[in-house]
PDB file of C-alpha atoms in Angstrom:
ATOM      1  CA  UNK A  20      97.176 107.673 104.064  1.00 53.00           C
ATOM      2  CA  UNK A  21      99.923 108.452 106.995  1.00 60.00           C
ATOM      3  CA  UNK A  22      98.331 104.362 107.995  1.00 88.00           C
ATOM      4  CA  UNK A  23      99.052 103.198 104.220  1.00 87.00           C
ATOM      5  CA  UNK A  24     102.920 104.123 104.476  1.00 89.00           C
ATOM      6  CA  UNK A  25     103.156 102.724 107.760  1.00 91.00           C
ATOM      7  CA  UNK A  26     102.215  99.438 106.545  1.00 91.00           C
ATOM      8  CA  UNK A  27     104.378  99.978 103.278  1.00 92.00           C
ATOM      9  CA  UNK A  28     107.250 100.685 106.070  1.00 91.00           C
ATOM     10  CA  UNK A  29     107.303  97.590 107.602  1.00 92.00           C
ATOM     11  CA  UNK A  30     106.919  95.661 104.598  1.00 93.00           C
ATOM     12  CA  UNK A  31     110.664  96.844 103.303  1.00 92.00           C
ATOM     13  CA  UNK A  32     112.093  96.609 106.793  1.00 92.00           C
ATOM     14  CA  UNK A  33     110.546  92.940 106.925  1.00 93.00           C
ATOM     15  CA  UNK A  34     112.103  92.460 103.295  1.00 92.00           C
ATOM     16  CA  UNK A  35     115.250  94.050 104.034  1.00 91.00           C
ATOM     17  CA  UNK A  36     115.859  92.130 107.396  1.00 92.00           C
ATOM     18  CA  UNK A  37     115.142  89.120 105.887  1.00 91.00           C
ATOM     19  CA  UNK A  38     116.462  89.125 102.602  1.00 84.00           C
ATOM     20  CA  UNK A  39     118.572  86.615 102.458  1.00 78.00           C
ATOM     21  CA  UNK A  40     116.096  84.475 103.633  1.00 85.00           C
ATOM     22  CA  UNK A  41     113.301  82.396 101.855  1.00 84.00           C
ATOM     23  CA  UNK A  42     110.399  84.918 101.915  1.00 88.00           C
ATOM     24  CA  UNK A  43     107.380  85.268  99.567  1.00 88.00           C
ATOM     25  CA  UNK A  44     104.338  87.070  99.780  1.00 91.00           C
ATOM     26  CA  UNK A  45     102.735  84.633 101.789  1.00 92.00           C
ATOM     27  CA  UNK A  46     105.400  84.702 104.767  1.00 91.00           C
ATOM     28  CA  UNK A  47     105.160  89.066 104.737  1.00 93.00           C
ATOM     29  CA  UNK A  48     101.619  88.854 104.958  1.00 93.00           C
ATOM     30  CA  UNK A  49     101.738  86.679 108.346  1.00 92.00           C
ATOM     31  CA  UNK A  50     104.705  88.575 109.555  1.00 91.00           C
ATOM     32  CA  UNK A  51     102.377  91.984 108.714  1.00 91.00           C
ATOM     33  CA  UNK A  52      99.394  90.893 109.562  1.00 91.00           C
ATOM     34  CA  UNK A  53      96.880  91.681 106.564  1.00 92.00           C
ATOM     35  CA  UNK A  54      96.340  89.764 103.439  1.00 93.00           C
ATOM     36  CA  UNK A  55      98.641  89.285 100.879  1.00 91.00           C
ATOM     37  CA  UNK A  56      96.338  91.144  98.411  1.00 94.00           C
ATOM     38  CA  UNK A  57      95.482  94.144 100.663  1.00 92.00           C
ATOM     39  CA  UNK A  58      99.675  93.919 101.408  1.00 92.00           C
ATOM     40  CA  UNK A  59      99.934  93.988  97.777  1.00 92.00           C
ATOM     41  CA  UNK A  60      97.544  96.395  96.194  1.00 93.00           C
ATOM     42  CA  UNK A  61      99.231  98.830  98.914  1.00 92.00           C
ATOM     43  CA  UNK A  62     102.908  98.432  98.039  1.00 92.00           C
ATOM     44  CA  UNK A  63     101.459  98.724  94.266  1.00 92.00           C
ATOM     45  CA  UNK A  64      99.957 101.884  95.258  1.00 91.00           C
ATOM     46  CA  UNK A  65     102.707 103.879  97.373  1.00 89.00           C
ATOM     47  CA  UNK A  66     105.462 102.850  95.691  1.00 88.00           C
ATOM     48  CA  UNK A  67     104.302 102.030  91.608  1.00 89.00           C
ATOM     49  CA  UNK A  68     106.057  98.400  92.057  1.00 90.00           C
ATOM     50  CA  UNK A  69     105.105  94.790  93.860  1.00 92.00           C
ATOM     51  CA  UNK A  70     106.161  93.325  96.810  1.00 92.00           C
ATOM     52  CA  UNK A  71     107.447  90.886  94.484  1.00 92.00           C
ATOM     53  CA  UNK A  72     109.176  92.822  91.457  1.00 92.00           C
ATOM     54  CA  UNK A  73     110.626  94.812  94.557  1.00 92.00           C
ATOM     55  CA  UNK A  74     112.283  91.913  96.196  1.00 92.00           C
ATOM     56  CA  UNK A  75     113.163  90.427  93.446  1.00 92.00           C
ATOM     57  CA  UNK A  76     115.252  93.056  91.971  1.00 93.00           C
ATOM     58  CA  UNK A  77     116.854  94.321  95.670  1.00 93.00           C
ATOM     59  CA  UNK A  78     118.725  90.469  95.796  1.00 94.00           C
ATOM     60  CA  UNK A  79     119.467  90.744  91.885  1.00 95.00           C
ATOM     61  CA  UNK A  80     121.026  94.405  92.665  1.00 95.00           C
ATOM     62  CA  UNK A  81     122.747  92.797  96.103  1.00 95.00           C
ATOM     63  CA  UNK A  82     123.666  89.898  93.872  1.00 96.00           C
ATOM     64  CA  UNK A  83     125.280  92.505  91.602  1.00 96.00           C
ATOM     65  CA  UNK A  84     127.037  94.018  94.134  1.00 96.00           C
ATOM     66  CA  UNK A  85     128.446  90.890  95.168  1.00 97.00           C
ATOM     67  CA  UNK A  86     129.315  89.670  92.003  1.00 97.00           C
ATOM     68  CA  UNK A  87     131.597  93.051  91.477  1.00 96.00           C
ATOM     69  CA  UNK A  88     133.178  93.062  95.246  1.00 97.00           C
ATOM     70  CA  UNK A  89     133.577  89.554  95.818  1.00 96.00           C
ATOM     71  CA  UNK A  90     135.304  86.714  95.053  1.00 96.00           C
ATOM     72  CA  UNK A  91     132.310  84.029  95.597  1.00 97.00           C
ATOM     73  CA  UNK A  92     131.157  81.787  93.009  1.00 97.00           C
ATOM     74  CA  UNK A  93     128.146  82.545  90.619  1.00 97.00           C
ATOM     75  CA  UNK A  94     126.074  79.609  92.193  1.00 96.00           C
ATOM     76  CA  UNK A  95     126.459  80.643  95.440  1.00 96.00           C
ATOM     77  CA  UNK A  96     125.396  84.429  94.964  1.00 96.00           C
ATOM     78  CA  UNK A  97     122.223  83.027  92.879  1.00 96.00           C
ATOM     79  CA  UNK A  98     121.807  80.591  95.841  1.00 93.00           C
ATOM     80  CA  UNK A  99     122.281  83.596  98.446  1.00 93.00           C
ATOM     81  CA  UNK A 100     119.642  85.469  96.314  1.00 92.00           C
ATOM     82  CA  UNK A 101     116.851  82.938  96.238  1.00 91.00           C
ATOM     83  CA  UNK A 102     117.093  81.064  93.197  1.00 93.00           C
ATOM     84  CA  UNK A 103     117.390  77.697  92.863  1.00 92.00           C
ATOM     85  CA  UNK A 104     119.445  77.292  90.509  1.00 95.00           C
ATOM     86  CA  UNK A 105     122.100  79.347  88.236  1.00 94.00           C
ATOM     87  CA  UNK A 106     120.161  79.169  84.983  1.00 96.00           C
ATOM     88  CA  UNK A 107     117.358  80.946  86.638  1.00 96.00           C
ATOM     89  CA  UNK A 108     119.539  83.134  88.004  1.00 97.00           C
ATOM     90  CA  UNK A 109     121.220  83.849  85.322  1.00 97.00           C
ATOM     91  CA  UNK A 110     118.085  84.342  83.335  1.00 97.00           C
ATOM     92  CA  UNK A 111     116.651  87.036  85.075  1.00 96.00           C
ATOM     93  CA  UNK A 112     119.819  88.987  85.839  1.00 96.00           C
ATOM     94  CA  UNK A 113     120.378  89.146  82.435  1.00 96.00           C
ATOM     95  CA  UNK A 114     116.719  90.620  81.988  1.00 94.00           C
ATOM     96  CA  UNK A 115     117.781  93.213  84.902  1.00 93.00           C
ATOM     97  CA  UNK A 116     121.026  94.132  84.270  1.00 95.00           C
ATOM     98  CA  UNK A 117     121.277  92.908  80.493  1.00 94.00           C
ATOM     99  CA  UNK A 118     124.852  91.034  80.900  1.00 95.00           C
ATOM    100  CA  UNK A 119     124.959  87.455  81.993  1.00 97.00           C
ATOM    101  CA  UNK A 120     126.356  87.217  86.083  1.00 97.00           C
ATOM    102  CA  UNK A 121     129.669  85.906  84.840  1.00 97.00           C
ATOM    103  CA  UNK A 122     130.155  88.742  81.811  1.00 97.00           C
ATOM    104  CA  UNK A 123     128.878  91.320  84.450  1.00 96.00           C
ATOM    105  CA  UNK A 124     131.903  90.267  86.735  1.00 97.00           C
ATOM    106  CA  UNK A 125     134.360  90.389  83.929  1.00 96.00           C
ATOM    107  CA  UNK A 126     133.068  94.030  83.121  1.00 95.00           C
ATOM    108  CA  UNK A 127     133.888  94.860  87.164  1.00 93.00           C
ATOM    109  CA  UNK A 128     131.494  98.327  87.658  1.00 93.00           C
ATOM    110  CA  UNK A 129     128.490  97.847  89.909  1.00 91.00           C
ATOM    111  CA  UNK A 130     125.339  99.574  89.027  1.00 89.00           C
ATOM    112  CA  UNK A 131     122.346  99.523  91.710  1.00 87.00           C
ATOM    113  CA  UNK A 132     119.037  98.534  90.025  1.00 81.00           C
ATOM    114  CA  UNK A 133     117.103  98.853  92.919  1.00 70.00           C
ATOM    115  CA  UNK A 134     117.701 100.884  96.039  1.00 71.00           C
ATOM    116  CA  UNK A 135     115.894 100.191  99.212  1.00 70.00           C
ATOM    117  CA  UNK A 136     112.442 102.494  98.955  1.00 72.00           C
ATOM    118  CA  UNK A 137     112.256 105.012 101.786  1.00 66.00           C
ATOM    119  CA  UNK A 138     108.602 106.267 102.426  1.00 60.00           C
ATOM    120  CA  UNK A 139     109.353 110.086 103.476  1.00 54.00           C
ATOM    121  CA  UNK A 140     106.904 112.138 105.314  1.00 49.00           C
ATOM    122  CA  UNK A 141     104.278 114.040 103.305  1.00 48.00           C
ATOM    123  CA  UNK A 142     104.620 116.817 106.099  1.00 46.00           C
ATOM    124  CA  UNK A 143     108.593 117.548 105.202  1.00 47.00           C
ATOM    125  CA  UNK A 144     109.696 120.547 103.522  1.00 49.00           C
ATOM    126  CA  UNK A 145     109.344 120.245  99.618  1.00 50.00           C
ATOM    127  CA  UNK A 146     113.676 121.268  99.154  1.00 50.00           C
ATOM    128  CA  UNK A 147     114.079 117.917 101.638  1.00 47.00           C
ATOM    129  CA  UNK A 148     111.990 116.033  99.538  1.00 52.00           C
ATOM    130  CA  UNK A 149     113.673 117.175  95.900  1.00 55.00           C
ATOM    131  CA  UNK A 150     117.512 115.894  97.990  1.00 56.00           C
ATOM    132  CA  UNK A 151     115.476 112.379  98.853  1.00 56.00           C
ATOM    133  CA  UNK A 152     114.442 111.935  95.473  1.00 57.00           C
ATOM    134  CA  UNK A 153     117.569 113.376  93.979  1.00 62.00           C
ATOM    135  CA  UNK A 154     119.693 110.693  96.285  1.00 61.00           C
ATOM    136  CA  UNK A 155     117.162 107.544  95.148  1.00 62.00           C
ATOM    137  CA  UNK A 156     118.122 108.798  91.398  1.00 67.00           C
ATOM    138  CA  UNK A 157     121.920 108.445  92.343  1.00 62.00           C
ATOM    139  CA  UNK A 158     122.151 105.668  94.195  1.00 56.00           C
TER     140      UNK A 158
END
């Protein structure tokens, strides 16, 4: 189990680090080193979402973010957030956040979707986990 979140570990910090960069499945399985459906089934199973759900909606919520505390244009966020272009961008923010990008901007309140997972240790006190979970809630 302890080996299982280890692996689920350095799967976000390889998505975090490189999130702004063009990475799939295939390029955080070589990075990992185990397959993509071992990779998978394991991110499924420690944290109830897939690698690719999971990186999908951590650039739409930096996206969001952006859109809210910066001045740069809707094509380049969806650019900066993988997609190739801003109908498919704009697509599946709406399906996230339920405002198109440029209606979300005009509104001007930023609302996480999805914060980065932390994998706590089974071994802490049960208080520390109720603040972690309480903290994931709120952000």
């Amino acid at each position: 189990m302890k080996d299982q979140k280890e692996i689920v570990r350095k799967v976000i910090g390889y998505i975090e680090e490189n999130m702004e960069r063009d990475i799939n499945l295939d390029n955080i399985s070589k990075n990992i080193g185990y397959s993509k459906f071992h990779l998978n089934r394991l991110f499924a199973e420690q944290t109830g979402i897939t690698i690719y759900k999971y990186l999908q909606n951590r650039r739409l919520t930096i996206a969001a973010q952006k859109l809210v505390r910066t001045d740069k244009p809707i094509t380049q966020i969806a650019y900066e957030a993988g997609y190739d272009t801003q109908q498919s961008f704009s697509f599946a923010f709406k399906q996230v956040y339920l405002y198109p990008p440029k209606a979300y901007r005009n509104i001007g309140i930023y609302v996480p979707k999805q914060s980065k997972i932390s994998m706590y240790d089974s071994r802490m006190p049960k208080c520390y986990k109720f603040i972690i979970k309480i903290r994931e809630i709120a952000a």
